[in-house]
Amino acid sequence: MKFYVCIKMVPDVNAPLQIKDGQLIQDADRMILNAYDASAVEEALVLKEKHGGEVEVVCIGSAKASETIRKALAMGADKATHIQTSGDEQYDSGSYARILAKFFGDKEYDVLSLGKQSQDTDSGLTGSMVAELLELPYTTNAVGLEAEDGKLIVKRQGDSGQEMIELPTPCAVTCSNDMNEPRIPNLKGIMASKRKPVDQIELSSLGLSDDELTPNTSVKGYEEKPGREPGKKFEGEPDEIAREVAQLLDTEANVL
Amino acid sequence: MSTILTHIAISDGKIKRSSLEVLSHCKKIAESGGHSVEAVIIDEKASSYVDGVKKYGASKIYTVEDPVFKNHMNTPLLKALAKVMETANPFVFAFASTEGTKDILGALAANQDASVLPDVSSFELIDGGIKAKRPVMAAKIVANTEAKGDKILVSVRSGSYDLVESETDAEVVNIDFNLDDSDLKATLKEIISASGDTIDLNEAEAIVAAGRGVKDEEGQNLISELASVLNAGIGASRALTEAGVYDPSLQIGQTGKVVSPQLYIAVGISGAIQHVAGMANSKVIVAINKDPDAPIFEVADYGIVGDLYKVLPPFIEEIKKIKN
Ligand SMILES: Cc1cc2nc3c(=O)[nH]c(=O)nc-3n(C[C@H](O)[C@H](O)[C@H](O)COP(=O)(O)OP(=O)(O)OC[C@H]3O[C@@H](n4cnc5c(N)ncnc54)[C@H](O)[C@@H]3O)c2cc1C
């Protein structure tokens, strides 16, 4: 099976965040492979180990994104395409989806997979947008994947339970990070990644019009989240503090 | 005058409260801007929910009824939504942010060439579009965003708005729907687990959530007992859904459900940002944790420092007394 996995470089959400004059200050040293994409890579590698085939990662991003690509190759992906941008663009999910759809337009593959959302914007739109633009059958929020005679069997998490969906290939799927624990590249993988082919292509070579790249949505600025008032902490005898809090929930918070 | 359309989500035979919250908000902003607010119900038994929707002030209610909508599948839903958009021609189409919505929102935007802002915590109309606040970076900060265009899709986090009743005698319009079998790109094989008679976390007034500190059956029993005296839904951190202790549909957080009950009790949960992202909008938060420095205490209104096995039994007893 031929897998294409779309990956993105994102700021580490666990790093301290700073907002200055409405702008988000991001530490260039704390950029990582989006956790959901890492799960998509892992799942493709597992299916390749089972059924054979090839895993290629595709990343849109600045020169710095080559670190992210290297990480996926070190995990075991066979090759990569880096669609190079300056990194200063304010693309939204729609712009990314149109770039990816253009790139995949003339490619052959069985499965196109992506993370279900990216950790920085938490939008979760790109996967189903690409699928629609390419007219592919798709499923989002996969928590399990199996391949079977040219079909992809997807377990997805829905609102009230899990659903088993069968997709004919070629198809698209977005992955939750609940489905696996992405492998940590070992030394051998890291060494091998240096010899793997990375196809560098200029965004301009895809021939997208300005219109197709123009985002429909924009971020005007960032602000701190209104914090919660600091609450009360109760320490002491379990019996006593448990009763005290239960009482307060009734008389003070009014929620019982 | 233009139209703001609201999607009414149905789950387990009930209208999702979160979509009525969105409708209530749309009614308010439509009125102040001189627009009309309409609603659409897409379901196997769509017409049976019309009365429930009328209470919230839509001037027109579209129904799309077909057996194919018994379970969620994105292809038929997309086709129906596209048809509704062509009929109603809304300039804003608002959804409650559910897993079902997340599955189709991007595709619908691509299909309709619409602008889209997902998972917002509030939105307003501006000249030529909408502006919205979106929690980003694992809900650690808020982005002020704008979408421009003559077709804008938006999905709203549950609990963002209050329900406001304002009964109208809405006109009901049934939209014909035919699905060619060949249009059915994906097939649903089976529903593996359904929450059935458990309480829907998106709608629950109270939630008791268990984390890794809940180590065994004794702990799970305490969680169930507390939930039962409070008539609360049970949720879990990823540590426990991953371990298979609780069903994945009960996971709360960035990857799981975003909830906003009146009362949230986090038991043996450390308060990792990915968990907090899903529950920080609860009205009152209680945390029970034996580690006085657990980050969950930073968001808790009432923090009980102690061993859950020692704290829960007297806590449950006291609540029982109060409830009686
Ligand atoms: C991309 C990504 C997405 C994620 N999405 C989610 C998500 O949606 N939801 C989610 O929950 N997590 C999510 N996580 C995981 C998250 O980072 C944490 O690992 C997880 O929330 C930890 O669960 P926990 O608090 O139950 O366990 P732990 O962090 O292990 O905490 C257990 C707590 O229990 C306390 N404890 C232990 N014994 C007792 C006792 N006897 N009495 C009282 N207290 C006790 C401990 O002091 C500790 O604070 C995500 C992670 C990533 C990377």
Short mmCIF file of N, CA and C and ligand atoms in Angstrom, two decimals, chain A residues 13-14 34-36 119 177-178, chain B residues 210-215 236-242 251-257 267-278 288-292 294-296 304 306-310, ligand 1:
data_model
loop_
_atom_site.label_atom_id
_atom_site.label_comp_id
_atom_site.label_asym_id
_atom_site.label_seq_id
_atom_site.Cartn_x
_atom_site.Cartn_y
_atom_site.Cartn_z
N VAL A 13 3.10 22.95 22.61
CA VAL A 13 2.12 23.64 23.46
C VAL A 13 2.47 23.53 24.95
N ASN A 14 3.41 22.66 25.27
CA ASN A 14 3.82 22.54 26.67
C ASN A 14 4.84 23.60 27.07
N ASN A 34 3.81 17.76 14.99
CA ASN A 34 2.45 17.72 15.55
C ASN A 34 2.12 16.30 16.06
N ALA A 35 1.70 16.21 17.33
CA ALA A 35 1.50 14.90 17.96
C ALA A 35 0.52 14.02 17.18
N TYR A 36 -0.53 14.62 16.62
CA TYR A 36 -1.52 13.82 15.89
C TYR A 36 -0.93 13.29 14.58
N GLN A 119 -1.85 20.90 16.72
CA GLN A 119 -1.88 21.28 18.14
C GLN A 119 -1.87 22.79 18.37
N ASN A 177 -4.59 10.82 18.29
CA ASN A 177 -3.36 10.26 18.86
C ASN A 177 -3.67 9.22 19.92
N ASP A 178 -4.93 8.80 19.98
CA ASP A 178 -5.28 7.73 20.92
C ASP A 178 -4.99 6.35 20.35
N ALA B 210 -12.75 10.62 36.35
CA ALA B 210 -11.74 9.80 37.01
C ALA B 210 -10.42 9.87 36.27
N GLY B 211 -9.33 9.90 37.04
CA GLY B 211 -7.99 9.88 36.45
C GLY B 211 -7.19 8.71 36.98
N ARG B 212 -5.91 8.73 36.66
CA ARG B 212 -5.06 7.60 36.99
C ARG B 212 -5.00 7.29 38.49
N GLY B 213 -5.32 8.31 39.31
CA GLY B 213 -5.35 8.07 40.75
C GLY B 213 -6.41 7.03 41.14
N VAL B 214 -7.40 6.84 40.29
CA VAL B 214 -8.44 5.82 40.52
C VAL B 214 -7.86 4.50 40.03
N LYS B 215 -7.37 3.71 40.97
CA LYS B 215 -6.47 2.63 40.57
C LYS B 215 -7.13 1.28 40.39
N ALA B 236 -13.55 10.72 32.03
CA ALA B 236 -12.24 10.17 32.41
C ALA B 236 -11.12 10.94 31.73
N SER B 237 -9.96 10.86 32.33
CA SER B 237 -8.76 11.41 31.68
C SER B 237 -8.27 10.38 30.67
N ARG B 238 -7.36 10.82 29.83
CA ARG B 238 -6.89 9.88 28.82
C ARG B 238 -6.14 8.72 29.44
N ALA B 239 -5.51 8.95 30.58
CA ALA B 239 -4.79 7.85 31.22
C ALA B 239 -5.71 6.64 31.39
N LEU B 240 -6.97 6.89 31.73
CA LEU B 240 -7.88 5.77 31.98
C LEU B 240 -8.64 5.29 30.75
N THR B 241 -8.86 6.14 29.78
CA THR B 241 -9.51 5.63 28.56
C THR B 241 -8.50 4.80 27.78
N GLU B 242 -7.26 5.25 27.81
CA GLU B 242 -6.21 4.52 27.09
C GLU B 242 -5.98 3.16 27.73
N GLN B 251 -13.73 10.21 27.29
CA GLN B 251 -12.53 11.02 27.50
C GLN B 251 -12.82 12.51 27.38
N ILE B 252 -12.31 13.25 28.36
CA ILE B 252 -12.51 14.69 28.38
C ILE B 252 -11.18 15.36 28.13
N GLY B 253 -11.17 16.37 27.26
CA GLY B 253 -9.92 17.09 27.01
C GLY B 253 -9.80 17.52 25.57
N GLN B 254 -8.59 17.91 25.25
CA GLN B 254 -8.30 18.42 23.92
C GLN B 254 -8.66 17.40 22.85
N THR B 255 -8.32 16.15 23.09
CA THR B 255 -8.62 15.10 22.11
C THR B 255 -9.99 14.50 22.35
N GLY B 256 -10.51 14.68 23.52
CA GLY B 256 -11.80 14.08 23.84
C GLY B 256 -12.90 15.11 23.78
N LYS B 257 -13.81 15.03 24.74
CA LYS B 257 -14.95 15.97 24.73
C LYS B 257 -14.60 17.27 25.43
N VAL B 267 -11.30 13.64 39.94
CA VAL B 267 -10.82 12.76 41.00
C VAL B 267 -9.55 12.05 40.55
N GLY B 268 -8.43 12.30 41.22
CA GLY B 268 -7.17 11.63 40.87
C GLY B 268 -6.69 11.99 39.48
N ILE B 269 -6.91 13.24 39.10
CA ILE B 269 -6.48 13.76 37.79
C ILE B 269 -5.46 14.86 38.04
N SER B 270 -4.32 14.77 37.35
CA SER B 270 -3.24 15.72 37.63
C SER B 270 -3.54 17.11 37.11
N GLY B 271 -4.27 17.19 35.98
CA GLY B 271 -4.58 18.50 35.42
C GLY B 271 -3.63 18.90 34.31
N ALA B 272 -3.22 17.93 33.50
CA ALA B 272 -2.40 18.23 32.31
C ALA B 272 -3.18 19.18 31.41
N ILE B 273 -2.46 20.08 30.70
CA ILE B 273 -3.17 21.08 29.90
C ILE B 273 -4.16 20.45 28.93
N GLN B 274 -3.80 19.27 28.41
CA GLN B 274 -4.71 18.66 27.44
C GLN B 274 -6.02 18.23 28.10
N HIS B 275 -5.97 17.91 29.36
CA HIS B 275 -7.22 17.58 30.06
C HIS B 275 -7.98 18.86 30.40
N VAL B 276 -7.26 19.82 30.94
CA VAL B 276 -7.89 21.08 31.35
C VAL B 276 -8.57 21.77 30.16
N ALA B 277 -7.98 21.61 28.96
CA ALA B 277 -8.56 22.21 27.76
C ALA B 277 -10.01 21.79 27.57
N GLY B 278 -10.38 20.64 28.09
CA GLY B 278 -11.73 20.14 27.88
C GLY B 278 -12.71 20.46 28.98
N ILE B 288 -9.98 16.54 43.60
CA ILE B 288 -9.52 15.72 44.72
C ILE B 288 -8.22 15.07 44.29
N ASN B 289 -7.12 15.42 44.98
CA ASN B 289 -5.82 14.90 44.57
C ASN B 289 -4.91 14.88 45.78
N LYS B 290 -4.10 13.83 45.90
CA LYS B 290 -3.27 13.75 47.10
C LYS B 290 -2.01 14.61 47.00
N ASP B 291 -1.71 15.07 45.78
CA ASP B 291 -0.52 15.90 45.60
C ASP B 291 -0.92 17.38 45.69
N PRO B 292 -0.47 18.07 46.78
CA PRO B 292 -0.92 19.47 46.94
C PRO B 292 -0.46 20.37 45.80
N ALA B 294 -0.47 19.49 42.55
CA ALA B 294 -1.03 19.06 41.26
C ALA B 294 -1.60 20.28 40.53
N PRO B 295 -1.29 20.42 39.24
CA PRO B 295 -1.76 21.59 38.49
C PRO B 295 -3.28 21.74 38.45
N ILE B 296 -4.00 20.66 38.68
CA ILE B 296 -5.47 20.75 38.66
C ILE B 296 -5.98 21.75 39.69
N ILE B 304 -9.53 19.64 47.20
CA ILE B 304 -9.39 18.79 48.38
C ILE B 304 -8.07 18.04 48.26
N GLY B 306 -5.98 15.25 49.34
CA GLY B 306 -6.14 14.03 50.11
C GLY B 306 -6.25 12.80 49.22
N ASP B 307 -6.22 11.65 49.88
CA ASP B 307 -6.33 10.38 49.18
C ASP B 307 -7.79 10.13 48.83
N LEU B 308 -8.05 9.95 47.56
CA LEU B 308 -9.45 9.82 47.11
C LEU B 308 -10.17 8.68 47.82
N TYR B 309 -9.43 7.64 48.18
CA TYR B 309 -10.07 6.49 48.84
C TYR B 309 -10.55 6.85 50.24
N LYS B 310 -9.90 7.87 50.82
CA LYS B 310 -10.33 8.31 52.16
C LYS B 310 -11.32 9.47 52.07
C1 LIG C 1 -1.65 15.60 21.85
C2 LIG C 1 -2.15 15.13 23.18
C3 LIG C 1 -3.51 15.11 23.43
C4 LIG C 1 -4.00 14.70 24.68
N1 LIG C 1 -5.35 14.74 24.90
C5 LIG C 1 -5.81 14.43 26.14
C6 LIG C 1 -7.21 14.53 26.45
O1 LIG C 1 -8.06 14.85 25.60
N2 LIG C 1 -7.62 14.24 27.71
C7 LIG C 1 -6.74 13.87 28.71
O2 LIG C 1 -7.19 13.66 29.84
N3 LIG C 1 -5.44 13.76 28.44
C8 LIG C 1 -4.95 14.01 27.19
N4 LIG C 1 -3.62 13.87 26.95
C9 LIG C 1 -2.77 13.27 28.00
C10 LIG C 1 -2.39 14.24 29.09
O3 LIG C 1 -1.21 14.92 28.71
C11 LIG C 1 -2.11 13.49 30.42
O4 LIG C 1 -1.16 12.48 30.19
C12 LIG C 1 -3.34 12.86 31.05
O5 LIG C 1 -4.40 13.79 31.13
C13 LIG C 1 -3.00 12.36 32.43
O6 LIG C 1 -4.11 11.73 33.04
P1 LIG C 1 -4.27 11.69 34.61
O7 LIG C 1 -4.32 13.06 35.16
O8 LIG C 1 -5.42 10.80 34.92
O9 LIG C 1 -2.97 10.90 35.09
P2 LIG C 1 -1.66 11.41 35.81
O10 LIG C 1 -1.08 12.57 35.16
O11 LIG C 1 -0.83 10.20 36.04
O12 LIG C 1 -2.21 11.92 37.22
C14 LIG C 1 -2.74 11.11 38.23
C15 LIG C 1 -3.01 12.02 39.42
O13 LIG C 1 -3.65 11.26 40.43
C16 LIG C 1 -3.15 11.63 41.68
N5 LIG C 1 -3.36 10.48 42.57
C17 LIG C 1 -2.77 9.26 42.55
N6 LIG C 1 -3.25 8.47 43.51
C18 LIG C 1 -4.19 9.20 44.17
C19 LIG C 1 -5.05 8.93 45.27
N7 LIG C 1 -5.06 7.74 45.90
N8 LIG C 1 -5.86 9.91 45.71
C20 LIG C 1 -5.86 11.13 45.09
N9 LIG C 1 -5.07 11.43 44.05
C21 LIG C 1 -4.25 10.47 43.59
C22 LIG C 1 -1.71 11.95 41.45
O14 LIG C 1 -1.22 12.85 42.45
C23 LIG C 1 -1.75 12.60 40.07
O15 LIG C 1 -1.88 13.99 40.15
C24 LIG C 1 -3.11 14.27 25.69
C25 LIG C 1 -1.73 14.27 25.44
C26 LIG C 1 -1.25 14.69 24.21
C27 LIG C 1 0.23 14.68 23.97
#
